XYZ file of C-alpha atoms in Angstrom:
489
model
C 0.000 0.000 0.000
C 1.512 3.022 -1.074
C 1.208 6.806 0.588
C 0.185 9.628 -1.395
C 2.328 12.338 -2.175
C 2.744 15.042 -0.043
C 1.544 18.261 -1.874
C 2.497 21.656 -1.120
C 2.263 25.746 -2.357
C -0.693 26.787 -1.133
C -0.652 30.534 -1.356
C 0.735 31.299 -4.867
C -0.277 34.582 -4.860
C 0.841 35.279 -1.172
C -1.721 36.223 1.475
C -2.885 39.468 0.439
C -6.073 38.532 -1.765
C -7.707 36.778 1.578
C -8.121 33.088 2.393
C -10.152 32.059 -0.511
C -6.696 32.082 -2.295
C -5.076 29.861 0.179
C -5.170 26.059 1.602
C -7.796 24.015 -0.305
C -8.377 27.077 -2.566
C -5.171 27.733 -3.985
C -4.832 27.916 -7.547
C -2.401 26.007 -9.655
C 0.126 27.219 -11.877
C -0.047 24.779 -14.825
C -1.157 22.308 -16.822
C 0.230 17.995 -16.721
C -1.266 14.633 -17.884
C -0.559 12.048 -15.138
C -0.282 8.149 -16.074
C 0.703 4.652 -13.824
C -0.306 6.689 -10.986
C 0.427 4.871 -7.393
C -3.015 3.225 -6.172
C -3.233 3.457 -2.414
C -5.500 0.758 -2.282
C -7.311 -1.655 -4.109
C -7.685 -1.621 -8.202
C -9.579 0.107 -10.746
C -11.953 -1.449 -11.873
C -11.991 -2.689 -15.691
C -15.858 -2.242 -16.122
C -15.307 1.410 -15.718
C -14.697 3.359 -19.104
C -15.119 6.944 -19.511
C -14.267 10.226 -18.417
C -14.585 11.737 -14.973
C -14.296 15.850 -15.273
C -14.647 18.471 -12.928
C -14.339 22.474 -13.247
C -13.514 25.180 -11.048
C -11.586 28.205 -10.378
C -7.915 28.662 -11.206
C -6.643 32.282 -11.598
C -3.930 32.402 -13.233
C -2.779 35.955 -12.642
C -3.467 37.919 -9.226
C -6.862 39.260 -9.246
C -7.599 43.130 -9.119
C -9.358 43.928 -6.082
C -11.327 41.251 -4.196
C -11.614 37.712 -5.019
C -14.653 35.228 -4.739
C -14.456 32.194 -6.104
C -16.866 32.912 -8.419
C -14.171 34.712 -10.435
C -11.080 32.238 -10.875
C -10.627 31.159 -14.663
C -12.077 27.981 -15.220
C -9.576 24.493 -15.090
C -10.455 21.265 -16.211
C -9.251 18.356 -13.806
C -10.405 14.851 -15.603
C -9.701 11.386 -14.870
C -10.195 8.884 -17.948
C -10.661 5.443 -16.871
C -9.966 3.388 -19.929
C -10.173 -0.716 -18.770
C -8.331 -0.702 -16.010
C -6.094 1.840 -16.676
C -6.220 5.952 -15.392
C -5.379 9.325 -16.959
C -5.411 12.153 -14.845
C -4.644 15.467 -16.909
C -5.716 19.320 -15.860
C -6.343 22.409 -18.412
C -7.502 25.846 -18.123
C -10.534 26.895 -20.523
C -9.217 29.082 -23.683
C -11.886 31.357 -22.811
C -11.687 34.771 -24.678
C -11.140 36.540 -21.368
C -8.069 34.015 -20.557
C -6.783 34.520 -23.802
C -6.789 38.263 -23.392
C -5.162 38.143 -20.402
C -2.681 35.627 -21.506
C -1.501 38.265 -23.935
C -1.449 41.007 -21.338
C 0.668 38.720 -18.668
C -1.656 39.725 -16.091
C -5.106 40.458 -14.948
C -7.489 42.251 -16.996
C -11.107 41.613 -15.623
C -12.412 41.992 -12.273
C -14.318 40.102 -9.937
C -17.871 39.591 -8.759
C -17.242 41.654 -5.761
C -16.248 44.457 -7.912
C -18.390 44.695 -11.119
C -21.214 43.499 -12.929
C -21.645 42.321 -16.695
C -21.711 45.490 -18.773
C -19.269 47.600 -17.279
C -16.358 48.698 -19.396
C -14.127 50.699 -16.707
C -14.207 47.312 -15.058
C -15.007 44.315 -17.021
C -16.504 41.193 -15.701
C -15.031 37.892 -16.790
C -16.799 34.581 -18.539
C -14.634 32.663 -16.969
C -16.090 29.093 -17.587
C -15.390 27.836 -14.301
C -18.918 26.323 -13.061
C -20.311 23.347 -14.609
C -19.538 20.889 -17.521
C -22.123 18.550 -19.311
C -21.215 16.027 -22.028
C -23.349 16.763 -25.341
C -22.916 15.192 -29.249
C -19.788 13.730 -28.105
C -17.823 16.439 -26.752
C -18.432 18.778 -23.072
C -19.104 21.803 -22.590
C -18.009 24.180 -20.121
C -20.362 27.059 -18.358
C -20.372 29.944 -16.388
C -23.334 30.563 -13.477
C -24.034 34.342 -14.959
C -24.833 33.011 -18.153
C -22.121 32.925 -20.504
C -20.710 31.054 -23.962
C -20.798 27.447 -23.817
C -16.916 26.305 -24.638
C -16.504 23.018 -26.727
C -14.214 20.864 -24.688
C -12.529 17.375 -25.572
C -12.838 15.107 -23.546
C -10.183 13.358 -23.966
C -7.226 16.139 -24.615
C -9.523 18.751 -22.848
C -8.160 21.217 -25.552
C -10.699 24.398 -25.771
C -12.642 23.649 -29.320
C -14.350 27.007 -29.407
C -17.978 28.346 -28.832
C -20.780 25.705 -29.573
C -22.534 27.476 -32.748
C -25.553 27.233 -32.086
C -26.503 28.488 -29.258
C -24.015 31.664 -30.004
C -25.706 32.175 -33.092
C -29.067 33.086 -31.003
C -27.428 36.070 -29.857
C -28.089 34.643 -25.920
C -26.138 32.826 -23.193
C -26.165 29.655 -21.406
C -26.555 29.499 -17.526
C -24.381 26.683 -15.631
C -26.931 24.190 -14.909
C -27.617 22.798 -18.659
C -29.842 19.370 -18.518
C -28.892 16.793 -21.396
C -31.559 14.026 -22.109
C -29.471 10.801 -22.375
C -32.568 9.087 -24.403
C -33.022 11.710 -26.952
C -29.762 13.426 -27.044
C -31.324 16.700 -26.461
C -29.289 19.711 -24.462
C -31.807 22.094 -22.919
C -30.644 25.275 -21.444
C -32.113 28.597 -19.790
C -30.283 31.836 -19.759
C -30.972 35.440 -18.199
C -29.864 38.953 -17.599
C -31.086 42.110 -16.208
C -33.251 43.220 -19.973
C -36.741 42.569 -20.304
C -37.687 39.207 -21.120
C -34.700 38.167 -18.222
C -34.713 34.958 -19.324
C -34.625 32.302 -22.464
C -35.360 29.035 -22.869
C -33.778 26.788 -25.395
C -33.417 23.216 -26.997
C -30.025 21.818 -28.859
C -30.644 18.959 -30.766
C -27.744 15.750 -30.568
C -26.410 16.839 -33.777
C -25.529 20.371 -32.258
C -28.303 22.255 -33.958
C -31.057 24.608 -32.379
C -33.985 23.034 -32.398
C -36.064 25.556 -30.315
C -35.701 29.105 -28.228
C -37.758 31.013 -26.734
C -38.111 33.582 -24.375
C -39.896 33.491 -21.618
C -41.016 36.673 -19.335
C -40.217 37.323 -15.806
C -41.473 40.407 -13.249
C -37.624 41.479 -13.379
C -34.192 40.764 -13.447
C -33.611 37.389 -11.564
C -30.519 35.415 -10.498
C -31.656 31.424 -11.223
C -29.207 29.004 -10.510
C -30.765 25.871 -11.892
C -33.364 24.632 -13.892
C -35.018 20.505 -14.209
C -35.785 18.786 -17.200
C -38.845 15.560 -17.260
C -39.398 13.236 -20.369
C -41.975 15.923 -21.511
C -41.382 19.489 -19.724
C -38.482 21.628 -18.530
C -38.994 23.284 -15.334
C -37.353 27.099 -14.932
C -37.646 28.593 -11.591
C -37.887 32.604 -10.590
C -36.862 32.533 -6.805
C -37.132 36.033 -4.486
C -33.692 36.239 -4.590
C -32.722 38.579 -6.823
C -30.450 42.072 -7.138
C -30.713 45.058 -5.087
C -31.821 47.600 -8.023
C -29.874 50.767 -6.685
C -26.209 48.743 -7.092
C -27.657 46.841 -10.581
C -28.135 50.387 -11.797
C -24.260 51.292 -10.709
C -22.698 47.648 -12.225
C -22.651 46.568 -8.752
C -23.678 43.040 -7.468
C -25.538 42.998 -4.358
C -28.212 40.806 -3.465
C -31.163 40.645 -1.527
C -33.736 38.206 -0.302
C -38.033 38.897 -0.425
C -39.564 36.158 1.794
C -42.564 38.182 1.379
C -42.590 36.538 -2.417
C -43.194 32.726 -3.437
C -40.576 30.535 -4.782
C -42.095 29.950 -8.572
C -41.655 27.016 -10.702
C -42.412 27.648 -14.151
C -43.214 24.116 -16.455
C -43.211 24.732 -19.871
C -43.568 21.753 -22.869
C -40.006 20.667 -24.362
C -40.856 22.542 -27.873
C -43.389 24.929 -25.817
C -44.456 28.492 -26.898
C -44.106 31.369 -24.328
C -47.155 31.856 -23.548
C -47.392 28.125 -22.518
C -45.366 28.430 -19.353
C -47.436 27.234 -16.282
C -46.044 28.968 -13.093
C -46.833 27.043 -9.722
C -45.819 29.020 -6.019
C -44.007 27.891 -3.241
C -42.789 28.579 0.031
C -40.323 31.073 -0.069
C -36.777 30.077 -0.655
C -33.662 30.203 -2.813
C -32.076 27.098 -4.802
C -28.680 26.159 -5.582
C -29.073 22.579 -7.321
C -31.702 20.364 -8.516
C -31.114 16.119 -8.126
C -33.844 15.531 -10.793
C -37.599 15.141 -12.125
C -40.184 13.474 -13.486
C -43.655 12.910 -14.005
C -45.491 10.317 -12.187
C -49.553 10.564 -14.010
C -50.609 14.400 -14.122
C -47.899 15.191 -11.701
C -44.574 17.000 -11.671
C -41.622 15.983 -9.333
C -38.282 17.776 -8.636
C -36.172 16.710 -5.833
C -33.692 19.441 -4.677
C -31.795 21.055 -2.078
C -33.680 23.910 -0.669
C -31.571 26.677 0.583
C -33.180 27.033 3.916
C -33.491 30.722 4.979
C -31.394 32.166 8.038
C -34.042 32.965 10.809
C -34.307 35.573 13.838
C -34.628 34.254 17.714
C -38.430 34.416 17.338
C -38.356 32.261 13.985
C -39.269 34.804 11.151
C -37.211 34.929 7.979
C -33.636 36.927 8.364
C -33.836 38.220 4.898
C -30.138 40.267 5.319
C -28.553 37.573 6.525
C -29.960 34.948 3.852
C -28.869 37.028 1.154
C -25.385 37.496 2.909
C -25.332 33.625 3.231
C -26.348 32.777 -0.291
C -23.425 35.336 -1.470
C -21.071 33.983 0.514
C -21.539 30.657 -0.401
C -22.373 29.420 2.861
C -24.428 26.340 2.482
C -27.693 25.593 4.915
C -29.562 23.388 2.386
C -31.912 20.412 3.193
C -33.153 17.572 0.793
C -36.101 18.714 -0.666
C -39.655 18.149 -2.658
C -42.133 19.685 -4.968
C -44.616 18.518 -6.955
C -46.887 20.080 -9.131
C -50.059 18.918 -10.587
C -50.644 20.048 -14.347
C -54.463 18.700 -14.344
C -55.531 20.641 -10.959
C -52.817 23.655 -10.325
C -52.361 21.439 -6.896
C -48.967 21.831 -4.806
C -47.356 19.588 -2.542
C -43.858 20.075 -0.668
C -41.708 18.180 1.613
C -38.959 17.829 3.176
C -37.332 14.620 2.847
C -34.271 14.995 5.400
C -34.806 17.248 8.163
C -31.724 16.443 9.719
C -28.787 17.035 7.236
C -27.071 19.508 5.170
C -26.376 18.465 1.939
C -25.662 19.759 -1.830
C -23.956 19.303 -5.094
C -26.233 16.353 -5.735
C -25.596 14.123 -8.688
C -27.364 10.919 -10.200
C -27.140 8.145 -12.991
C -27.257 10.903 -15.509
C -28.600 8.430 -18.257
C -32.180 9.077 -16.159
C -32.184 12.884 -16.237
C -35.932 13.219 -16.741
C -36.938 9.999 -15.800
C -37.948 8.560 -12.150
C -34.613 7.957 -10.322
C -34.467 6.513 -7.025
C -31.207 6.838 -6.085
C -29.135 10.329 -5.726
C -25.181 10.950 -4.568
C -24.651 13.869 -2.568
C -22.140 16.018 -0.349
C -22.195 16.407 3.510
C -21.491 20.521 3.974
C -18.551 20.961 6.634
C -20.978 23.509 9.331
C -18.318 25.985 8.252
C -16.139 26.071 5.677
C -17.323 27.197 2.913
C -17.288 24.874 -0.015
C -15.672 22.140 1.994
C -17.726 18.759 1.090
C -16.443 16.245 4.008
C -18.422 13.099 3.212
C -20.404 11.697 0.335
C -23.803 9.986 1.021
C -26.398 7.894 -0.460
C -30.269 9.078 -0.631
C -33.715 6.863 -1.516
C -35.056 9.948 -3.107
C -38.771 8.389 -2.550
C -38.242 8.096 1.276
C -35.221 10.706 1.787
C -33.275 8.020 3.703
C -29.922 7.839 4.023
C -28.869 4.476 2.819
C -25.282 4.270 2.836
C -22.595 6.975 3.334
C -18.845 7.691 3.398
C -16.424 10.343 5.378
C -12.701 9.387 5.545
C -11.887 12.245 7.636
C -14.958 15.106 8.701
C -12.431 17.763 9.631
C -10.357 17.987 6.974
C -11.099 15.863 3.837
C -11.978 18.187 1.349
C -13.979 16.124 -1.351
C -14.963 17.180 -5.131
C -18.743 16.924 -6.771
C -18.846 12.670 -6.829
C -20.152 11.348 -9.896
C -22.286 8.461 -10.596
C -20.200 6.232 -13.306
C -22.210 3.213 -14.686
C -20.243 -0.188 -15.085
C -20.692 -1.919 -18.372
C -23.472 -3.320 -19.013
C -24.964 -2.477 -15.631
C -27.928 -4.443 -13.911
C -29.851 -1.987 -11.948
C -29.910 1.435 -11.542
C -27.199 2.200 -8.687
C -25.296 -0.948 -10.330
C -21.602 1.806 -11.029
C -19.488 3.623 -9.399
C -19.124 6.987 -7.305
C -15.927 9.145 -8.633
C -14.702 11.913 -6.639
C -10.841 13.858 -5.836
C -10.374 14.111 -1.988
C -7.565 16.665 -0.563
C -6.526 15.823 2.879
C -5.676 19.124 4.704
C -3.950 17.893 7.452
C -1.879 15.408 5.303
C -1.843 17.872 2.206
C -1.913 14.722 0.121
C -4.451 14.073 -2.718
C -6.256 11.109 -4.085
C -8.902 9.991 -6.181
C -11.303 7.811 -4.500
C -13.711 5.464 -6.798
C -16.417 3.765 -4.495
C -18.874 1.222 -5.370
C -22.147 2.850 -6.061
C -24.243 -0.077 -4.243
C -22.658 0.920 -0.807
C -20.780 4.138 -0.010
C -19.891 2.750 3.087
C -17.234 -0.087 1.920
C -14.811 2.819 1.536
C -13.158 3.338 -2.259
C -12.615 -0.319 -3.747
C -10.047 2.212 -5.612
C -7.588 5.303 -4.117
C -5.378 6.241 -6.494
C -2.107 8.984 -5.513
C -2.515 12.272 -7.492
C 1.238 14.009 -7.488
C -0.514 17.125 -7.155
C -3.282 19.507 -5.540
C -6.406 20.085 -7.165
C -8.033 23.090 -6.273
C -11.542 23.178 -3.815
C -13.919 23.400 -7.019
C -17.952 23.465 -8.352
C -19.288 20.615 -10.583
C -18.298 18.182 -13.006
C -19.550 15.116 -14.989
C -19.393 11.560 -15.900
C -19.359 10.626 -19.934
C -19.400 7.667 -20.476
C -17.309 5.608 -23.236
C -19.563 5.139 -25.734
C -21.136 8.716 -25.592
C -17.393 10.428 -26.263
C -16.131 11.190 -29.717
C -13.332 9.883 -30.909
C -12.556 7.190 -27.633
C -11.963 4.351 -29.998
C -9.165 6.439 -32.007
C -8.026 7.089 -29.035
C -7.064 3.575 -27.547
């Protein structure tokens, strides 16, 4: 059994630009492909064939002013398992923002904390760094303020451009893209702070736009997320939402209105505008949906519900939600809502009381379809993005079947990804991929666990010579769904 490489430089940019810069959070200063990696323990498995890839932020030049995370340059850390064999390789996005900079030698843009999109004294950055989805054989990488989507390989993770189609609308793409695994469709919101606020779109397998449309909102709103079902997409318009004194100076500040619902709007697949159905809630904001599907004239979206901060005498803290929801500190509870398309009827629940959990993922070939099983993070009580344990959910019950923390107070784990095995027999028949940095050691791995039970440990923990950066979200493509993987053997 071998030990994994101590890992070090962890303030590359010195103290001066906070905390969020240091530790778990440091950025890295360039780019490697890693093969016959040490394992720790066990083997990897040979029924597991495809590509594991996560994004986050990775400045590469000291930022001007003050950092969030929100504002580091997106990297690409991957892992292809190929039958029994692992590549590990990391690469920034080309964006157009990095490639500016890249010919400046230094910082350009600004942050979040600083600016808003629009400004040109001080320019806001696409930076690419929030989610990836794999579409028509290739991924894409997105930004949470709605951005370009960037073509990535999956295999070389070299920057293919802007996918076509959706820059040829004229629009944007928000992070949390669905793809339907059955049809091959990508479907996509995006907003901003001009009147519609928000559009709603359909990319066929082939790459092509198949449908867009917008779709009208009170005002300017700050979505996160959207759901997808075998029939309907599912856009949401949460009181949450910019405080219009510092929109109208470029400035991003945020407030939260629990005297407004939460709205879900349900629109067909191929719908018109003026077929959007919009069903209210309790009031609440929302990071990240697990999935949903219809079950007979009814809607269902599991989620985690941001659960809003509250005084001594148990009414709403509005200033200090929106403080927490900027700051990216997470209070969020396993959640459900369903919504009746025959009657207008709502139901909500939630489904674990007790825990606080995010970043959920799921056997991505179901995205629209019932799925009982969902992976998700425990949230560290503190630190912010610090994901200390990964855990196993019945999403029909909301118990916790099987779960896994190697160490609570300082593992630092990555968004864990469902992988199926080939030719699997059940739904939750795979595996669970995730990177884990160990603080205290400063050594970092890549755990594989078996999907069926979390709480075996990894049947796989491979060394990684290197630190990978606290991050947001990733995805799991799968051999056969990846351009060019045969060539590549």
């Amino acid at each position: 059994m071998n030990a994994p490489e101590r890992v070090e430089n962890f303030a590359p940019f010195g103290d001066d630009h906070g905390p969020l810069l240091t530790g778990p959070y440091a950025p890295i200063a360039d780019e490697s492909v890693f093969t016959d990696l040490p394992l720790v323990k066990g083997s990897i498995p040979a029924d597991l064939n495809g590509v594991y890839m996560r994004c986050g932020p990775n400045p590469r030049f000291a930022p001007q002013g003050r950092y969030h995370p929100f504002d580091g340059d997106g990297m690409i850390h991957a892992a292809e398992f190929r039958r029994g064999r692992l590549t590990v390789r990391n690469r920034w996005v080309r964006t157009e923002a990095w490639q500016r900079e890249d010919a400046a030698g230094r910082a350009v843009y600004w942050g979040i904390r600083e600016t808003l999109v629009g400004r040109d004294d001080k320019p806001l950055k696409d930076s690419a760094n929030t989610d990836l989805v794999g579409h028509a054989g290739k991924a894409l990488a997105l930004w949470y303020m709605s951005g370009d989507a960037y073509v990535i390989d999956p295999l070389t993770l070299a920057t293919l451009g802007k996918q076509p189609a959706i820059a040829a609308t004229g629009g944007k793409i928000s992070a949390h893209a669905k793809v339907d695994e059955v049809t091959g469709d990508l479907l996509y919101f995006d907003y901003g702070n001009e009147p519609p606020y928000m559009h709603y779109g359909v990319v066929g397998p082939d790459g092509r736009l198949k449908h867009h449309v917008a779709i009208d909102l009170p005002g300017p709103r700050l979505p996160h997320d959207m759901a997808v079902t075998e029939h309907y997409s599912i856009v949401h318009d949460l009181p949450l939402f910019h405080n219009e004194d510092a929109l109208k100076l470029g400035r991003h500040k945020v407030e939260f209105h629990p005297e407004l619902p939460t709205r879900f709007g349900v629109i067909p697949r191929y719908g018109r505008s003026d077929e959007v159905r919009w069903f209210e809630f309790t009031p609440c904001f929302l990071y990240h949906v697990v999935n949903a599907w219809e079950d007979g004239d009814w809607i269902e979206m599991v989620a985690c519900r941001y659960m809003p901060a509250t005084t001594p005498d148990g009414r709403i803290d509005a200033q200090r939600t929106a403080k927490n929801v900027a700051e990216l500190v997470m209070t969020a509870r396993l959640w459900r809502w369903r919504m009746n398309l025959k009657t207008g009827a709502t139901e909500e629940r939630c489904l674990d009381a007790e825990r606080n959990v995010e970043f959920p993922t799921y056997n991505a070939a179901l995205t629209g379809r019932r799925t009982r099983y969902g992976y998700l993070v425990d949230h560290h009580p503190t630190a912010i993005l610090q994901w200390n344990g990964i855990r196993k959910y019945d999403l029909d019950t909301g118990a916790s079947l099987s779960a896994w923390a190697d160490d609570v107070e300082h593992s630092w784990y990555s968004e864990p990804w469902f992988a199926a095995a080939d030719d699997p027999q059940s739904e939750d028949h795979g595996y669970v991929i995730a990177f884990q940095f160990n603080a205290a050691t400063k050594r970092e791995t890549l755990d594989v666990f078996d999907a069926r039970d979390l709480g075996r440990g990894p049947v796989a923990q491979v060394a990684i010579p290197r630190h990978i950066p606290t991050g947001f979200h990733g995805c799991w493509i799968a051999a056969h769904r990846i351009d060019g993987w045969d060539r590549a053997r």
